[in-house]
Coordinates of C-alpha atoms in Angstrom, one line a residue:
M95 CA -112.0 127.8 153.2
P96 CA -113.8 128.4 150.0
R97 CA -116.4 126.0 148.8
K98 CA -115.4 123.7 145.8
K99 CA -117.0 124.3 142.5
P100 CA -119.4 121.3 141.7
F101 CA -117.9 119.1 139.0
S102 CA -120.5 117.0 137.1
T103 CA -120.0 113.7 135.5
K104 CA -120.6 115.4 132.1
Q105 CA -117.8 117.7 132.8
K106 CA -115.4 115.0 134.0
K107 CA -116.2 113.1 130.7
K108 CA -115.3 116.2 128.6
Q109 CA -112.1 116.6 130.7
L110 CA -111.1 112.9 129.9
Q111 CA -112.0 113.4 126.2
G112 CA -109.7 116.4 125.9
K113 CA -106.9 114.4 127.5
R114 CA -107.2 111.7 125.1
E115 CA -107.3 114.0 122.1
R116 CA -104.1 115.7 123.4
K117 CA -102.5 112.4 123.8
R118 CA -103.3 111.6 120.1
G119 CA -101.7 114.8 119.0
D120 CA -104.9 116.6 117.6
T121 CA -104.3 120.3 117.3
G122 CA -106.7 122.5 119.1
S123 CA -107.8 119.5 121.3
G124 CA -110.6 120.1 123.6
P125 CA -114.4 119.3 123.8
S126 CA -115.4 122.3 122.0
S127 CA -112.5 122.4 119.2
R128 CA -113.1 121.9 115.7
N129 CA -111.2 118.5 115.6
A130 CA -113.2 117.2 118.5
S131 CA -116.6 118.1 116.6
L132 CA -115.2 116.4 113.5
E133 CA -114.3 113.2 115.4
R134 CA -118.0 113.1 116.7
G135 CA -119.1 113.1 113.0
E136 CA -120.5 116.6 112.8
R137 CA -120.6 118.7 109.6
Q138 CA -117.1 119.6 108.1
S139 CA -116.0 121.0 104.8
D140 CA -112.4 120.6 103.5
T141 CA -110.7 119.2 100.4
S142 CA -112.2 115.9 101.0
D143 CA -115.6 116.9 99.7
S144 CA -117.8 119.8 98.6
E145 CA -119.2 122.2 101.2
T146 CA -122.7 120.8 101.1
T147 CA -122.0 117.1 102.0
D148 CA -121.5 115.6 105.4
V149 CA -118.5 113.2 105.5
R150 CA -117.8 110.5 108.1
K151 CA -114.1 109.8 108.6
I152 CA -113.4 106.1 109.5
N153 CA -110.6 104.2 111.1
Q154 CA -109.0 106.8 113.4
Q155 CA -105.5 105.9 114.4
P156 CA -103.6 107.3 117.4
F157 CA -100.3 109.0 116.7
A158 CA -97.8 111.2 118.4
R159 CA -97.7 114.9 117.5
E160 CA -94.0 114.9 116.9
G161 CA -94.2 111.9 114.4
R162 CA -93.2 112.5 110.9
Y163 CA -95.9 110.3 109.4
D164 CA -99.7 111.0 110.0
P165 CA -101.6 107.5 109.8
N166 CA -104.9 109.3 109.4
R167 CA -104.0 111.2 106.2
F168 CA -105.4 108.4 104.0
R169 CA -108.2 107.1 106.3
L170 CA -111.5 106.2 104.7
H171 CA -113.9 109.2 104.1
F172 CA -117.6 108.1 103.2
E173 CA -120.7 110.1 103.1
K174 CA -122.4 110.4 106.3
E175 CA -125.8 108.8 106.8
S176 CA -128.6 110.6 108.5
K177 CA -130.1 109.5 111.9
E178 CA -133.5 109.2 110.2
E179 CA -132.2 106.8 107.6
V180 CA -130.3 104.6 110.2
E181 CA -133.4 104.4 112.4
K182 CA -135.6 103.6 109.4
R183 CA -133.5 100.6 108.6
K184 CA -133.4 99.5 112.1
K185 CA -137.3 99.5 112.1
V186 CA -137.3 97.5 108.8
A187 CA -134.9 95.0 110.2
R188 CA -137.3 94.4 113.3
E189 CA -140.5 94.2 111.2
K190 CA -139.7 92.9 107.7
V191 CA -140.2 89.1 107.3
L192 CA -137.3 87.6 105.1
K193 CA -138.2 85.5 102.2
P194 CA -135.7 83.5 100.2
L195 CA -134.9 84.9 96.8
S196 CA -134.5 83.0 93.5
G197 CA -131.0 82.4 92.1
K198 CA -131.7 85.0 89.2
E199 CA -131.7 87.7 92.0
D200 CA -128.0 87.2 92.5
E201 CA -127.4 87.8 88.8
I202 CA -125.8 91.2 88.1
S203 CA -124.4 93.0 85.1
I204 CA -121.6 95.6 85.1
D205 CA -124.3 98.1 83.8
D206 CA -126.3 97.5 87.0
V207 CA -123.5 98.7 89.1
F208 CA -121.9 101.4 86.8
P209 CA -124.8 102.8 84.6
P210 CA -123.2 104.7 81.6
E211 CA -125.9 107.5 81.8
K212 CA -125.2 108.4 85.4
G213 CA -121.6 109.6 84.8
L214 CA -120.0 107.6 87.4
G215 CA -116.4 108.5 86.6
F216 CA -113.5 109.1 89.0
P217 CA -111.6 112.3 89.7
R218 CA -108.6 112.9 87.3
R219 CA -105.3 114.7 88.0
P220 CA -105.4 118.1 86.3
P221 CA -102.6 119.1 83.9
W222 CA -99.6 120.5 85.3
S223 CA -96.0 121.4 84.5
Y224 CA -92.6 121.7 86.2
E225 CA -92.9 125.6 86.2
M226 CA -95.9 125.2 88.9
T227 CA -95.0 125.5 92.6
R228 CA -96.1 122.6 95.0
E229 CA -98.7 124.9 96.5
N230 CA -100.3 125.9 93.1
L231 CA -100.4 122.2 92.1
L232 CA -102.3 121.1 95.3
K233 CA -104.7 124.0 94.9
R234 CA -105.4 123.2 91.3
E235 CA -106.0 119.4 92.3
E236 CA -108.2 120.5 95.1
K237 CA -110.3 122.7 92.7
S238 CA -110.6 120.0 90.1
Y239 CA -111.7 117.5 92.8
R240 CA -114.5 119.7 94.1
E241 CA -115.7 120.3 90.5
H242 CA -115.8 116.5 90.0
L243 CA -117.8 116.0 93.2
D244 CA -120.3 118.8 92.4
D245 CA -120.9 117.2 88.9
L246 CA -121.3 113.9 90.3
H247 CA -123.9 115.0 92.9
S248 CA -125.8 117.2 90.3
R249 CA -126.3 114.1 88.1
N250 CA -127.5 111.8 90.8
P251 CA -130.2 112.4 93.3
E252 CA -129.3 112.6 97.0
G253 CA -129.0 109.1 98.5
S254 CA -128.8 107.3 95.2
L255 CA -125.1 106.9 95.3
S256 CA -123.5 104.1 97.2
H257 CA -120.6 104.6 99.5
F258 CA -117.5 105.9 97.7
E259 CA -114.2 107.5 98.8
H260 CA -114.4 111.3 99.5
N261 CA -110.6 111.7 100.7
L262 CA -108.7 113.5 98.0
E263 CA -105.3 112.3 99.5
T264 CA -106.3 108.8 98.7
W265 CA -107.2 109.7 95.1
R266 CA -103.7 111.3 94.7
Q267 CA -102.1 108.0 95.6
L268 CA -104.0 106.4 92.7
W269 CA -102.9 109.1 90.3
R270 CA -99.3 108.6 91.2
V271 CA -99.5 104.8 90.9
L272 CA -101.1 105.0 87.4
E273 CA -98.4 107.4 86.3
M274 CA -95.5 105.4 87.5
S275 CA -96.9 101.9 86.4
D276 CA -96.4 100.3 83.0
V277 CA -98.9 97.4 83.6
I278 CA -101.9 97.7 86.0
L279 CA -103.1 94.8 88.0
L280 CA -106.8 95.6 88.9
I281 CA -107.6 93.1 91.6
V282 CA -111.2 92.1 92.4
D283 CA -112.9 89.6 94.6
I284 CA -114.3 86.8 92.5
R285 CA -117.4 86.6 94.6
H286 CA -118.5 90.1 93.3
P287 CA -116.1 91.2 90.5
V288 CA -118.5 93.6 88.8
L289 CA -118.8 95.6 92.0
Q290 CA -115.1 96.3 91.9
F291 CA -114.3 96.9 88.2
P292 CA -115.2 100.4 87.0
P293 CA -115.4 100.7 83.3
S294 CA -114.3 104.4 83.6
L295 CA -110.9 103.4 85.2
Y296 CA -110.3 100.7 82.5
N297 CA -111.1 103.1 79.7
Y298 CA -108.9 105.9 81.1
I299 CA -105.9 103.4 81.6
T300 CA -106.1 101.7 78.2
G301 CA -107.3 104.9 76.4
E302 CA -105.7 108.2 77.7
L303 CA -102.7 106.5 79.3
G304 CA -102.0 103.8 76.6
K305 CA -101.3 101.0 79.2
Q306 CA -102.6 97.5 79.7
V307 CA -104.7 96.1 82.4
I308 CA -104.6 92.7 83.9
L309 CA -107.7 91.8 85.8
V310 CA -106.9 89.4 88.8
L311 CA -109.9 87.4 90.0
N312 CA -108.7 87.0 93.5
K313 CA -109.9 84.6 96.2
A314 CA -110.7 81.9 93.7
D315 CA -110.9 79.3 96.5
L316 CA -114.1 81.0 97.8
C317 CA -116.1 80.4 94.7
P318 CA -117.3 77.1 92.9
P319 CA -115.2 76.3 89.9
P320 CA -118.2 76.6 87.4
L321 CA -118.9 80.1 88.6
V322 CA -115.3 81.1 88.3
I323 CA -115.3 80.1 84.6
A324 CA -118.7 82.0 84.0
W325 CA -117.2 85.2 85.5
K326 CA -114.2 84.9 83.4
H327 CA -116.1 84.5 80.3
Y328 CA -118.5 87.3 81.2
M329 CA -115.7 89.9 81.8
T330 CA -114.0 88.6 78.4
S331 CA -117.1 89.3 76.5
Q332 CA -117.6 92.8 78.1
F333 CA -113.8 93.7 77.5
P334 CA -112.3 91.6 74.7
H335 CA -108.8 93.1 75.1
L336 CA -108.6 92.5 78.9
Q337 CA -106.1 90.1 80.2
I338 CA -107.8 87.9 82.9
V339 CA -106.1 85.8 85.6
C340 CA -107.5 83.7 88.4
F341 CA -105.6 83.9 91.7
T342 CA -105.7 82.5 95.2
S343 CA -103.5 82.9 98.2
H344 CA -104.9 79.7 99.9
P345 CA -104.6 76.7 97.4
G346 CA -105.7 73.6 98.9
E347 CA -108.7 75.2 100.6
A348 CA -111.3 75.0 97.8
Y349 CA -114.9 75.9 97.9
S350 CA -117.0 73.2 99.5
T351 CA -120.4 74.4 100.7
V352 CA -122.2 77.6 101.7
L353 CA -120.5 77.3 105.2
Q354 CA -116.8 77.3 104.6
K355 CA -114.2 76.3 106.9
K356 CA -111.9 79.0 108.3
R357 CA -109.1 79.9 105.9
M358 CA -106.1 79.2 107.9
R359 CA -103.0 81.2 107.2
K360 CA -100.0 79.0 107.6
K361 CA -97.0 80.9 108.9
A362 CA -94.8 82.1 106.0
D363 CA -96.6 80.0 103.4
W364 CA -96.9 82.8 100.7
S365 CA -94.9 80.8 98.1
H366 CA -97.6 78.2 97.4
A367 CA -100.2 80.7 96.0
G368 CA -102.1 79.8 92.9
G369 CA -101.8 82.2 90.0
P370 CA -98.3 83.9 90.1
L371 CA -97.1 82.1 86.9
D372 CA -100.3 83.3 85.1
I373 CA -99.5 86.9 85.9
L374 CA -96.1 86.4 84.6
K375 CA -97.3 84.9 81.3
A376 CA -99.8 87.8 80.9
C377 CA -96.9 90.3 81.6
Q378 CA -94.7 88.4 79.0
E379 CA -97.4 88.7 76.4
I380 CA -97.8 92.4 77.0
T381 CA -94.1 93.4 77.1
A382 CA -93.5 91.3 73.9
G383 CA -89.7 90.8 74.9
K384 CA -89.1 94.4 75.6
V385 CA -88.2 93.6 79.3
D386 CA -86.1 90.6 80.4
L387 CA -88.5 88.6 82.7
S388 CA -86.4 85.5 83.0
S389 CA -85.3 86.3 86.5
W390 CA -89.0 86.6 87.5
E391 CA -89.7 83.2 86.0
Q392 CA -86.8 81.6 87.7
K393 CA -87.9 83.1 91.0
I394 CA -91.5 81.8 90.7
R395 CA -90.3 78.3 89.9
R396 CA -87.7 78.4 92.6
D397 CA -90.2 79.5 95.2
A398 CA -92.9 77.1 94.0
G399 CA -90.5 74.0 94.1
A400 CA -88.9 75.0 97.5
E401 CA -89.7 72.6 100.3
Q402 CA -90.6 74.5 103.4
M403 CA -89.9 72.3 106.4
D404 CA -91.1 73.7 109.8
G405 CA -92.2 77.0 108.3
E406 CA -88.6 77.8 107.0
Q407 CA -88.0 80.0 104.0
L408 CA -85.2 80.3 101.5
D409 CA -82.5 82.6 102.7
D410 CA -81.8 84.1 99.3
G411 CA -85.4 85.2 99.1
L412 CA -85.2 87.6 101.9
E413 CA -82.3 89.5 100.1
T414 CA -84.1 90.0 96.8
V415 CA -86.8 92.4 97.8
L416 CA -85.9 96.0 98.0
V417 CA -88.5 98.3 99.4
E418 CA -88.8 101.9 98.5
H419 CA -91.0 104.5 100.5
Q420 CA -92.3 107.3 98.4
T421 CA -92.0 110.8 99.7
D422 CA -94.7 113.4 99.2
I423 CA -92.5 115.4 97.0
A424 CA -91.7 112.5 94.8
M425 CA -95.3 111.7 94.4
E426 CA -96.6 115.2 93.9
M427 CA -94.0 116.3 91.2
N428 CA -93.7 113.0 89.6
S429 CA -93.0 113.2 85.8
P430 CA -96.0 112.3 83.6
S431 CA -93.6 110.6 81.2
Q432 CA -95.2 108.2 78.7
E433 CA -91.9 106.2 78.4
L434 CA -92.7 102.5 79.2
Y435 CA -90.3 100.1 80.7
K436 CA -87.8 102.9 81.7
D437 CA -84.3 101.5 82.2
G438 CA -85.5 98.0 81.3
V439 CA -87.6 97.8 84.4
L440 CA -91.2 96.7 84.3
T441 CA -93.3 98.5 86.9
I442 CA -96.6 96.8 87.9
G443 CA -99.3 98.7 89.8
C444 CA -101.6 96.9 92.0
I445 CA -104.9 98.7 92.5
G446 CA -108.4 97.7 93.6
F447 CA -111.1 98.2 96.1
P448 CA -110.6 97.8 99.9
N449 CA -110.5 94.2 101.2
V450 CA -110.0 92.5 97.7
G451 CA -106.5 91.0 98.8
K452 CA -104.1 93.5 97.1
S453 CA -101.5 93.0 99.9
S454 CA -101.8 89.2 99.8
V455 CA -101.2 89.1 96.0
I456 CA -98.2 91.1 96.6
N457 CA -96.9 88.9 99.3
S458 CA -97.7 85.9 97.1
L459 CA -95.6 87.3 94.2
V460 CA -92.7 88.1 96.4
A461 CA -93.1 84.7 98.3
R462 CA -92.8 86.2 101.6
K463 CA -94.6 88.7 103.8
V464 CA -93.6 92.3 102.8
V465 CA -97.0 93.9 103.3
S466 CA -99.0 93.7 106.4
V467 CA -102.6 92.1 105.7
S468 CA -105.8 92.9 107.5
R469 CA -109.5 92.1 106.9
T470 CA -110.2 95.7 108.0
P471 CA -110.9 97.9 104.8
G472 CA -108.5 100.7 104.3
H473 CA -105.5 98.9 106.1
T474 CA -103.0 100.1 103.4
K475 CA -102.3 103.6 104.1
Y476 CA -99.9 104.7 101.5
F477 CA -98.1 103.2 98.5
Q478 CA -94.8 101.6 98.5
T479 CA -92.7 100.0 95.7
Y480 CA -91.1 96.5 96.0
Y481 CA -88.3 95.2 93.7
L482 CA -89.3 91.7 92.9
T483 CA -86.3 91.2 90.8
P484 CA -83.9 93.7 89.2
T485 CA -86.2 94.1 86.2
V486 CA -89.7 93.8 87.9
K487 CA -91.1 96.4 90.4
L488 CA -94.4 96.2 92.2
C489 CA -96.3 99.2 93.4
D490 CA -99.0 98.9 96.1
C491 CA -101.8 101.4 96.3
P492 CA -104.4 101.9 99.1
G493 CA -107.9 100.6 98.4
L494 CA -110.3 103.1 96.8
V495 CA -114.0 102.8 96.5
F496 CA -115.3 104.2 93.2
P497 CA -118.9 105.9 92.8
S498 CA -121.6 103.3 91.9
I499 CA -125.2 102.4 92.0
V500 CA -125.6 99.4 94.2
D501 CA -127.2 98.4 97.5
K502 CA -125.1 99.8 100.5
Q503 CA -125.9 96.3 102.2
L504 CA -124.2 94.5 99.4
Q505 CA -121.1 96.8 99.7
I506 CA -120.9 96.0 103.2
L507 CA -121.0 92.3 102.6
A508 CA -118.3 92.9 100.0
G509 CA -116.1 94.3 102.8
I510 CA -115.5 97.9 101.6
Y511 CA -116.9 99.3 104.8
P512 CA -115.4 98.5 108.2
V513 CA -117.9 96.2 110.2
S514 CA -116.9 97.8 113.5
Q515 CA -117.8 101.2 112.2
L516 CA -121.3 100.3 111.2
Q517 CA -124.2 102.2 113.1
E518 CA -126.9 99.7 111.7
P519 CA -125.6 96.2 110.6
Y520 CA -129.0 94.5 110.8
S521 CA -130.2 95.2 107.2
S522 CA -127.1 93.8 105.8
V523 CA -127.6 90.6 107.8
G524 CA -131.3 90.4 106.3
Y525 CA -129.7 90.9 102.8
L526 CA -127.5 88.0 103.5
C527 CA -130.2 85.7 104.9
E528 CA -132.5 86.3 101.9
R529 CA -129.8 84.9 99.6
T530 CA -128.3 82.1 101.6
P531 CA -129.8 79.4 103.9
T532 CA -128.3 80.9 107.0
Y533 CA -130.9 79.4 109.4
S534 CA -130.3 75.8 108.6
V535 CA -126.4 76.2 108.0
L536 CA -125.9 77.9 111.4
K537 CA -128.5 75.8 113.0
L538 CA -130.3 78.6 114.5
K539 CA -133.3 78.4 116.8
H540 CA -136.1 81.0 116.5
P541 CA -136.3 83.3 119.5
S542 CA -139.9 82.6 120.0
L543 CA -139.3 78.9 120.6
V544 CA -136.4 79.4 123.1
D545 CA -138.9 79.9 126.0
S546 CA -142.0 78.3 124.7
K547 CA -140.6 75.0 123.5
P548 CA -137.0 74.6 124.7
H549 CA -137.2 70.8 124.2
L550 CA -137.7 70.9 120.3
G551 CA -134.3 72.2 119.6
I552 CA -134.1 73.8 116.2
Q553 CA -137.0 71.8 114.9
G554 CA -139.8 74.0 113.5
S555 CA -137.4 77.1 113.2
E556 CA -137.1 76.9 109.5
D557 CA -140.9 77.2 109.2
M558 CA -141.2 80.2 111.4
N559 CA -141.2 83.8 110.1
W560 CA -137.7 85.3 110.4
T561 CA -136.7 88.9 110.6
A562 CA -133.1 90.1 110.5
W563 CA -133.4 91.0 114.2
D564 CA -134.6 87.5 115.0
V565 CA -131.5 86.0 113.2
C566 CA -129.1 88.2 115.2
E567 CA -130.9 87.3 118.6
A568 CA -130.7 83.6 117.6
W569 CA -127.0 83.8 116.8
A570 CA -126.4 85.9 120.0
E571 CA -128.2 83.1 121.9
R572 CA -126.3 80.3 120.3
R573 CA -122.8 82.1 120.6
G574 CA -123.6 83.4 124.2
Y575 CA -123.3 87.1 123.3
K576 CA -124.4 89.2 126.4
T577 CA -124.3 92.7 127.3
A578 CA -122.1 93.6 130.2
K579 CA -124.4 95.0 132.7
A580 CA -128.0 93.8 132.0
A581 CA -126.9 90.5 130.4
R582 CA -129.3 90.9 127.6
L583 CA -128.7 89.3 124.2
D584 CA -126.0 91.4 122.4
V585 CA -127.7 91.6 119.0
Y586 CA -125.2 94.2 117.7
R587 CA -122.3 92.0 118.3
A588 CA -124.1 89.1 116.8
A589 CA -124.8 91.1 113.6
N590 CA -121.1 92.0 113.4
S591 CA -120.2 88.5 113.8
L592 CA -122.4 87.3 111.0
L593 CA -121.2 90.0 108.8
R594 CA -117.6 89.0 109.4
L595 CA -118.3 85.4 108.6
A596 CA -119.6 86.6 105.2
I597 CA -116.7 88.9 104.4
D598 CA -114.1 86.3 105.4
G599 CA -115.9 83.8 103.0
R600 CA -117.2 81.4 105.7
L601 CA -120.7 82.4 104.9
C602 CA -120.4 82.3 101.1
L603 CA -122.4 84.8 99.2
C604 CA -121.5 84.8 95.5
L605 CA -123.0 87.0 92.8
R606 CA -123.5 85.6 89.4
P607 CA -123.1 86.9 85.9
P608 CA -126.3 87.5 83.7
G609 CA -127.8 84.4 82.3
Y610 CA -126.0 81.9 84.7
S611 CA -128.9 80.1 86.0
C612 CA -130.0 79.2 82.3
L613 CA -126.5 78.0 81.4
R614 CA -125.5 76.4 84.6
E615 CA -125.1 72.9 83.2
H616 CA -123.0 74.3 80.5
W617 CA -120.5 76.0 83.0
E618 CA -120.6 72.8 85.1
N619 CA -119.3 70.6 82.2
H620 CA -116.9 73.3 80.8
P621 CA -113.7 72.0 79.5
D622 CA -111.7 74.6 81.4
L623 CA -113.1 73.2 84.7
P624 CA -110.1 71.0 85.6
E625 CA -107.8 73.9 85.3
I626 CA -109.8 75.9 87.9
I627 CA -109.9 73.0 90.1
A628 CA -106.1 72.5 89.9
L629 CA -105.6 76.1 90.8
Q630 CA -107.7 75.9 93.8
G631 CA -105.9 72.7 95.0
R632 CA -109.2 70.9 95.1
T633 CA -108.9 67.1 95.8
T634 CA -112.6 66.2 95.6
T635 CA -114.0 64.5 92.5
K636 CA -116.6 65.9 90.2
E637 CA -119.2 63.5 91.7
E638 CA -118.5 64.7 95.2
G639 CA -118.8 68.5 94.0
M640 CA -122.1 67.6 92.5
G641 CA -123.3 66.0 95.6
E642 CA -122.5 69.1 97.5
R643 CA -124.5 71.2 95.1
D644 CA -127.5 68.8 95.4
D645 CA -127.2 69.1 99.4
E646 CA -127.2 73.0 99.0
E647 CA -130.4 73.0 96.7
D648 CA -132.3 70.7 99.3
G649 CA -131.8 73.8 101.7
E650 CA -133.6 77.0 100.8
R651 CA -131.0 77.9 98.3
G652 CA -127.2 77.5 97.8
C653 CA -124.5 79.9 96.8
E654 CA -122.7 78.8 93.6

């Protein structure tokens, strides 16, 4: 009997990897295939970027080969970071002593994020006509996109740009939504709105397209009312013709302290959102009677006044939403008609960065769940249209990250990058701890005191020198995060947990507009304050709110 050929563990691993790829339906699956190498993050060049840039594809979804829809077509594509850069940040996280920063360090202007001289635009759809074939149109779009990326990289040194979308397919979704829509809802997170408001996009929509933009300051419950008013006035001063609306899908859970309670999603409770009526009023002002929006107003008032007992919804609300799935052909050869309010229908496009709550806004406007919601960036894969009423149509677009000049750590805390995909989360934890009193709020005990002085509890921990790595170790000790085999402290899991607390709004890090610290007293006594408090559904009095701010200032520094 012939001797069996040796089969090593490495070969077995390759065999299992090939089986998994075949099960997902990858073509050319195998350990040495091109797809396999791409999934391992190696160099690749396609229409998603220029030929000289490494791209990391995020959020791989399994799918059957015979399936009609590829869920990975619109997955996030970000520029790949080198191993040297990742290791350098890990070393800094272990060695750099964290020092609390003053409140002025949180003040940021829109020119700090999108400097005009850097040419931080976005790819535009090239001109086309119906005489062109589908293949020629796609080639022209690919060529235009490559030229845009080459120009962007030539103007900005390597490593100076923050994370931004490199997937052409996702940009195509934006083009279609902008062409289809009459009014654009640009949705941002109130905690860091300037990070998610590209001036180039606003100027393109209002200038070249001749359409109106409504800025939706979402998640207003995660921000103190004075800061909400300050951001609203700052954006108005920068863009005088911009319609601005504050919005929250979780009224009654207003901002309290730096450490927030978990935002509980009650089942089928989308009809109690704060802000839909303000969006209606903004649309009425823009349309100026050219579209009959009375049915929308009736729907909002009916949904707001409906009594929901035991999670029950109105039956007629389930029949009023017609969902349309857009095919590739319809999107690619869509007419670039400039006719607004075609057939007496107002089409509202919802666009914004990942994780700003676009799907939640749509669900709140419809007053029931029609779009799946996830805290993972890039959850919405393709756009759909929803008929809110016979004369109002909503259009949902996947989240897009525009080029900018901002710390990547701040981008991660803003939720644009999936936490589970991070190679090095520790520097982002350090960024958070320098701007919020994390040690005292989470009651962390310094790792050096765990063994030497276990009887002291957390006493003396605040006076110790903390690094980002120490914070992760202390949180892992407090939560009981251990590795499976060696039972060591799982600092990576602890870092991910801290970042999720920040992204979910439980560890509240809010940026501030320029000059907020000097005018803080003015915003705290602003006449519009009761309106924002009513929007949030806040029940505490002003004196209680002031007490909370004083408590935060007694710590290292609070977030307002």
